[in-house]
Amino acid sequence: MNILTKFHGVIPPVSTIIDANECLDEKGMKNLIDFLIESKVNGLFFLGSGGEFSQMSTSLRKKVAEFAVEYVNGRLPVLIGTGTPSTKETISLSMHAKEIGADGIVVINPYYWPLSEDNLFQHFAQIAEKVDIPTLLYNFPALTGQDLSPEFVLKLVESYPNIVGIKETVDAVAHTREMILTVKAAHPDFAVFSGYDDHFLNTLSLGGDGSIPGTANFAPELSTSIYQSFMEKNYAHAIETHRLLSSLLSLYQIDKPFVSVIKEALSLRGVEISTNMIAPARRLNEEKKEQVKKILNQVLDIEGIFYK
């Protein structure tokens, strides 16, 4: 029997829509949020990697968080990314997220400096002690340079019950398997999400809880279909749809950071948003736009999803 955790299923890492002056584009954000809610996703994660948090000022991060919570207005659970290299600033952003009514926070470990395990533990411990709100860890060693091991996560969860889950953006499925066997086996309500789209079905089959996939911004039907099919034990359809989803992942190679690709795909999908980026990221040139369009048409025509 699958036990649903508080956070489960498909939770898109929502793109932040901005205008030409790198300010929040509220109209575009409303259009995207409404599109995702209508697509029957299970939650919304703002200010993750796909939300360009790393390029933002603190004031812009707070504005995006405030707008998101207010506009979603309880229609779905809202997670806010609050991680920074500074413990003090992370606590401040986490307290802000709680004050505005977020359902939970997602905290990536400090990047730039590698930390001793004790210093890393104390970083998360201080946050958990200061901010009593459901907290998901965000493990992305390719960008932070430091992995959160299953044993380390278990130690945190044993000490701080408000740490309720993790986003596993890791290459090795074995790492996620060990996270489930080590942490979730001891704490069944602990939620384990895949960060990489192509690990979604593996994560579910190993006993995990869902995915936080970038493609769910512009093709949420695929991820929600995988999740629904798996929960209904229609494994053949889940596998078929997962193969289709995996065919989209060449999109991530078109530009770096990949967020520009997601915004272009959203625009092609017909969601009315600007495709502006926060520097140093840039909008796609015409050649790259054509590459995005070609892949979307090749992969998604089969599903009857219309692209311009």
Coordinates of C-alpha atoms in Angstrom, one line a residue:
M1 CA 0.0 0.0 0.0
N2 CA 1.3 3.5 -0.9
I3 CA 1.1 5.9 2.0
L4 CA 0.7 9.5 0.8
T5 CA 3.1 11.9 2.5
K6 CA 2.1 15.5 3.1
F7 CA 4.1 16.4 -0.1
H8 CA 3.8 13.9 -2.9
G9 CA 3.3 13.4 -6.6
V10 CA 4.3 16.0 -9.2
I11 CA 5.5 19.3 -7.9
P12 CA 6.9 21.5 -10.7
P13 CA 9.9 23.7 -9.9
V14 CA 8.1 26.8 -11.2
S15 CA 9.9 29.2 -13.5
T16 CA 10.0 32.8 -12.4
I17 CA 8.5 35.1 -15.0
I18 CA 10.2 38.4 -15.2
D19 CA 10.0 41.5 -17.4
A20 CA 12.7 43.2 -19.4
N21 CA 13.9 45.1 -16.3
E22 CA 14.4 41.8 -14.4
C23 CA 11.4 42.6 -12.2
L24 CA 8.6 40.2 -11.4
D25 CA 6.1 39.9 -14.2
E26 CA 2.9 39.3 -12.2
K27 CA 0.7 38.8 -15.2
G28 CA 2.9 36.1 -16.6
M29 CA 3.3 34.4 -13.3
K30 CA -0.5 34.3 -12.9
N31 CA -0.8 32.7 -16.3
L32 CA 1.8 30.1 -15.5
I33 CA 0.4 29.3 -12.0
D34 CA -3.1 28.9 -13.4
F35 CA -1.9 26.7 -16.2
L36 CA -0.1 24.4 -13.7
I37 CA -3.0 24.2 -11.3
E38 CA -5.4 23.4 -14.1
S39 CA -2.9 20.6 -15.2
K40 CA -3.6 18.8 -11.9
V41 CA -0.1 18.9 -10.5
N42 CA 0.2 18.1 -6.7
G43 CA 2.0 21.2 -5.5
L44 CA 4.2 24.1 -6.6
F45 CA 7.9 24.8 -5.8
F46 CA 9.0 28.4 -6.2
L47 CA 12.5 29.7 -6.1
G48 CA 14.3 26.4 -6.9
S49 CA 17.1 26.2 -9.5
G50 CA 14.5 26.5 -12.3
G51 CA 13.2 29.6 -10.6
E52 CA 16.5 31.4 -10.9
F53 CA 16.9 32.0 -7.2
S54 CA 20.7 32.1 -7.4
Q55 CA 20.6 35.2 -9.6
M56 CA 18.2 37.1 -7.4
S57 CA 18.5 39.8 -4.8
T58 CA 16.9 39.0 -1.4
S59 CA 14.2 41.6 -2.0
L60 CA 13.2 39.9 -5.3
R61 CA 13.2 36.5 -3.7
K62 CA 10.8 37.7 -1.0
K63 CA 8.6 39.4 -3.5
V64 CA 8.3 36.3 -5.6
A65 CA 7.5 34.2 -2.5
E66 CA 4.9 36.7 -1.3
F67 CA 3.2 36.8 -4.7
A68 CA 3.2 33.0 -5.1
V69 CA 1.6 32.3 -1.8
E70 CA -1.0 35.0 -2.2
Y71 CA -2.0 34.1 -5.7
V72 CA -2.1 30.3 -5.2
N73 CA -4.3 31.1 -2.2
G74 CA -4.4 27.5 -0.9
R75 CA -5.3 25.9 -4.2
L76 CA -2.2 23.7 -3.9
P77 CA 0.6 23.3 -1.4
V78 CA 3.3 25.9 -1.9
L79 CA 7.0 25.2 -1.3
I80 CA 9.5 28.1 -1.2
G81 CA 13.2 27.7 -1.8
T82 CA 15.2 29.5 0.9
G83 CA 18.7 28.2 0.7
T84 CA 21.8 30.4 0.5
P85 CA 25.5 30.0 1.4
S86 CA 24.8 31.9 4.7
T87 CA 23.0 30.2 7.6
K88 CA 21.8 33.5 8.9
E89 CA 20.3 34.6 5.6
T90 CA 18.7 31.2 5.0
I91 CA 17.0 31.4 8.4
S92 CA 15.8 34.9 7.5
L93 CA 14.3 33.8 4.2
S94 CA 12.8 30.7 5.9
M95 CA 11.2 32.7 8.6
H96 CA 9.8 35.0 5.9
A97 CA 8.3 32.0 4.1
K98 CA 6.6 30.8 7.2
E99 CA 5.3 34.3 8.0
I100 CA 3.6 34.7 4.6
G101 CA 1.9 31.3 4.8
A102 CA 4.0 28.9 2.8
D103 CA 3.3 25.2 3.3
G104 CA 7.0 24.3 3.5
I105 CA 10.5 25.3 2.5
V106 CA 13.2 23.7 0.4
V107 CA 16.7 24.2 1.6
I108 CA 19.7 23.5 -0.6
N109 CA 23.0 23.1 1.3
P110 CA 25.5 26.0 1.2
Y111 CA 27.4 26.2 -2.1
Y112 CA 30.9 27.6 -2.8
W113 CA 32.6 26.4 0.4
P114 CA 32.8 22.6 1.1
L115 CA 31.9 22.1 4.7
S116 CA 32.9 19.6 7.3
E117 CA 30.1 17.2 8.1
D118 CA 29.7 18.8 11.5
N119 CA 29.4 22.3 10.1
L120 CA 26.9 21.1 7.5
F121 CA 24.9 19.4 10.2
Q122 CA 24.9 22.5 12.4
H123 CA 23.8 24.6 9.4
F124 CA 20.6 22.6 8.9
A125 CA 20.2 22.1 12.7
Q126 CA 20.1 25.9 13.2
I127 CA 17.5 26.4 10.5
A128 CA 15.3 23.5 11.9
E129 CA 15.6 24.9 15.4
K130 CA 14.7 28.5 14.4
V131 CA 12.0 27.9 11.9
D132 CA 9.2 25.5 12.8
I133 CA 7.9 24.7 9.3
P134 CA 7.9 21.5 7.2
T135 CA 11.4 21.5 5.5
L136 CA 12.6 19.5 2.5
L137 CA 16.3 19.2 2.0
Y138 CA 17.6 19.8 -1.6
N139 CA 20.5 17.5 -2.6
F140 CA 22.2 18.7 -5.8
P141 CA 25.9 17.8 -5.5
A142 CA 26.6 18.7 -9.1
L143 CA 26.0 22.4 -8.2
T144 CA 26.8 22.5 -4.5
G145 CA 29.9 20.3 -4.7
Q146 CA 28.7 18.4 -1.6
D147 CA 26.5 15.4 -1.3
L148 CA 23.9 14.7 1.5
S149 CA 24.4 11.1 2.3
P150 CA 21.5 8.9 3.5
E151 CA 23.2 8.4 6.9
F152 CA 23.7 12.2 7.2
V153 CA 20.0 12.8 6.3
L154 CA 18.8 10.1 8.8
K155 CA 20.8 11.8 11.6
L156 CA 19.1 15.1 10.8
V157 CA 15.6 13.6 10.6
E158 CA 16.1 11.7 13.9
S159 CA 16.9 15.0 15.5
Y160 CA 14.5 17.4 13.8
P161 CA 11.0 16.1 12.9
N162 CA 10.2 19.2 10.9
I163 CA 12.6 17.9 8.2
V164 CA 10.1 16.0 6.2
G165 CA 11.6 15.2 2.9
I166 CA 14.3 15.6 0.3
K167 CA 14.7 16.4 -3.4
E168 CA 17.3 14.1 -4.8
T169 CA 18.9 15.7 -7.8
V170 CA 21.5 13.0 -8.2
D171 CA 22.8 11.0 -11.1
A172 CA 22.9 7.6 -9.4
V173 CA 19.6 5.8 -8.8
A174 CA 21.5 3.8 -6.2
H175 CA 21.8 7.0 -4.1
T176 CA 18.0 7.5 -4.1
R177 CA 17.5 3.8 -3.3
E178 CA 19.7 4.0 -0.3
M179 CA 17.9 7.3 0.8
I180 CA 14.6 5.4 0.8
L181 CA 16.0 2.3 2.5
T182 CA 17.9 4.2 5.1
V183 CA 15.6 7.2 5.9
K184 CA 12.1 6.4 4.6
A185 CA 12.2 2.9 6.0
A186 CA 12.7 4.4 9.5
H187 CA 10.4 7.3 8.9
P188 CA 7.6 6.3 6.4
D189 CA 6.3 9.9 6.3
F190 CA 9.6 11.2 5.0
A191 CA 9.1 12.2 1.3
V192 CA 11.7 11.3 -1.3
F193 CA 11.4 13.1 -4.7
S194 CA 13.5 12.7 -7.8
G195 CA 15.0 15.9 -9.1
Y196 CA 16.0 14.6 -12.5
D197 CA 13.0 13.9 -14.7
D198 CA 14.3 10.5 -16.0
H199 CA 14.6 9.1 -12.4
F200 CA 10.9 9.6 -11.7
L201 CA 9.6 6.1 -12.3
N202 CA 12.7 4.6 -10.7
T203 CA 12.0 6.6 -7.6
L204 CA 8.4 5.6 -7.4
S205 CA 9.2 1.9 -7.9
L206 CA 11.7 2.0 -5.1
G207 CA 9.2 3.4 -2.7
G208 CA 9.6 7.2 -3.2
D209 CA 6.9 9.8 -3.3
G210 CA 7.2 11.7 -6.5
S211 CA 9.2 14.1 -8.7
I212 CA 10.1 17.8 -8.9
P213 CA 10.8 17.8 -12.7
G214 CA 11.6 20.8 -14.9
T215 CA 9.6 19.4 -17.8
A216 CA 6.5 19.6 -15.7
N217 CA 6.5 23.4 -16.3
F218 CA 5.6 22.9 -20.0
A219 CA 4.5 19.3 -20.3
P220 CA 2.9 18.5 -16.9
E221 CA 0.5 16.0 -18.6
L222 CA 3.4 13.5 -18.9
S223 CA 4.5 13.6 -15.3
T224 CA 1.0 13.6 -13.9
S225 CA 0.1 10.7 -16.1
I226 CA 3.1 8.7 -14.9
Y227 CA 2.2 9.3 -11.3
Q228 CA -1.5 8.6 -11.7
S229 CA -0.8 5.4 -13.7
F230 CA 1.7 4.2 -11.1
M231 CA -0.7 4.8 -8.3
E232 CA -3.4 2.9 -10.2
K233 CA -1.0 0.1 -10.8
N234 CA -1.2 0.6 -14.6
Y235 CA 2.5 0.0 -14.9
A236 CA 2.6 -0.5 -18.6
H237 CA 1.2 3.0 -19.3
A238 CA 3.5 4.5 -16.7
I239 CA 6.5 2.9 -18.5
E240 CA 5.3 4.0 -21.9
T241 CA 4.8 7.6 -20.7
H242 CA 8.1 7.7 -18.9
R243 CA 9.9 6.7 -22.1
L244 CA 8.2 9.6 -23.8
L245 CA 9.2 12.0 -21.0
S246 CA 12.8 10.8 -21.3
S247 CA 12.8 11.8 -25.0
L248 CA 12.4 15.4 -23.9
L249 CA 15.5 15.6 -21.9
S250 CA 17.8 16.5 -24.8
L251 CA 16.2 19.9 -24.4
Y252 CA 18.4 20.5 -21.3
Q253 CA 21.5 20.4 -23.5
I254 CA 20.4 23.3 -25.7
D255 CA 21.4 26.1 -23.3
K256 CA 22.9 26.6 -19.9
P257 CA 21.4 27.4 -17.6
F258 CA 18.5 25.3 -19.0
V259 CA 15.8 27.7 -17.6
S260 CA 15.8 29.6 -20.9
V261 CA 14.7 26.5 -22.6
I262 CA 11.9 25.9 -20.2
K263 CA 10.5 29.4 -20.7
E264 CA 10.7 29.0 -24.5
A265 CA 8.9 25.7 -24.3
L266 CA 6.2 27.3 -22.2
S267 CA 5.8 30.1 -24.7
L268 CA 5.6 27.5 -27.6
R269 CA 3.0 25.7 -25.5
G270 CA 0.8 28.8 -25.7
V271 CA 1.2 29.9 -22.1
E272 CA 1.4 33.7 -22.2
I273 CA 4.7 34.6 -20.5
S274 CA 7.7 36.6 -21.3
T275 CA 10.9 34.6 -21.9
N276 CA 13.2 37.2 -20.3
M277 CA 16.0 35.9 -18.1
I278 CA 18.0 37.2 -15.1
A279 CA 21.6 37.9 -16.2
P280 CA 24.0 36.2 -16.7
A281 CA 21.4 33.9 -18.3
R282 CA 20.0 35.0 -21.6
R283 CA 17.0 34.4 -23.9
L284 CA 17.5 31.8 -26.6
N285 CA 18.7 32.9 -30.0
E286 CA 16.6 32.0 -33.1
E287 CA 18.7 28.8 -33.9
K288 CA 18.2 27.5 -30.4
K289 CA 14.5 28.3 -30.4
E290 CA 14.1 26.2 -33.5
Q291 CA 15.9 23.3 -31.8
V292 CA 13.4 23.5 -28.9
K293 CA 10.4 23.6 -31.3
K294 CA 11.7 20.6 -33.2
I295 CA 12.1 18.4 -30.2
L296 CA 8.7 19.4 -28.8
N297 CA 7.0 18.6 -32.0
Q298 CA 8.8 15.3 -32.4
V299 CA 8.0 14.1 -28.9
L300 CA 4.7 15.7 -28.0
D301 CA 2.7 15.4 -31.3
I302 CA 2.1 11.8 -30.3
E303 CA 0.2 13.0 -27.2
G304 CA -1.9 15.5 -29.1
I305 CA -0.3 18.4 -27.2
F306 CA -0.4 21.5 -29.4
Y307 CA 2.7 23.6 -29.9
K308 CA 3.0 26.6 -32.2

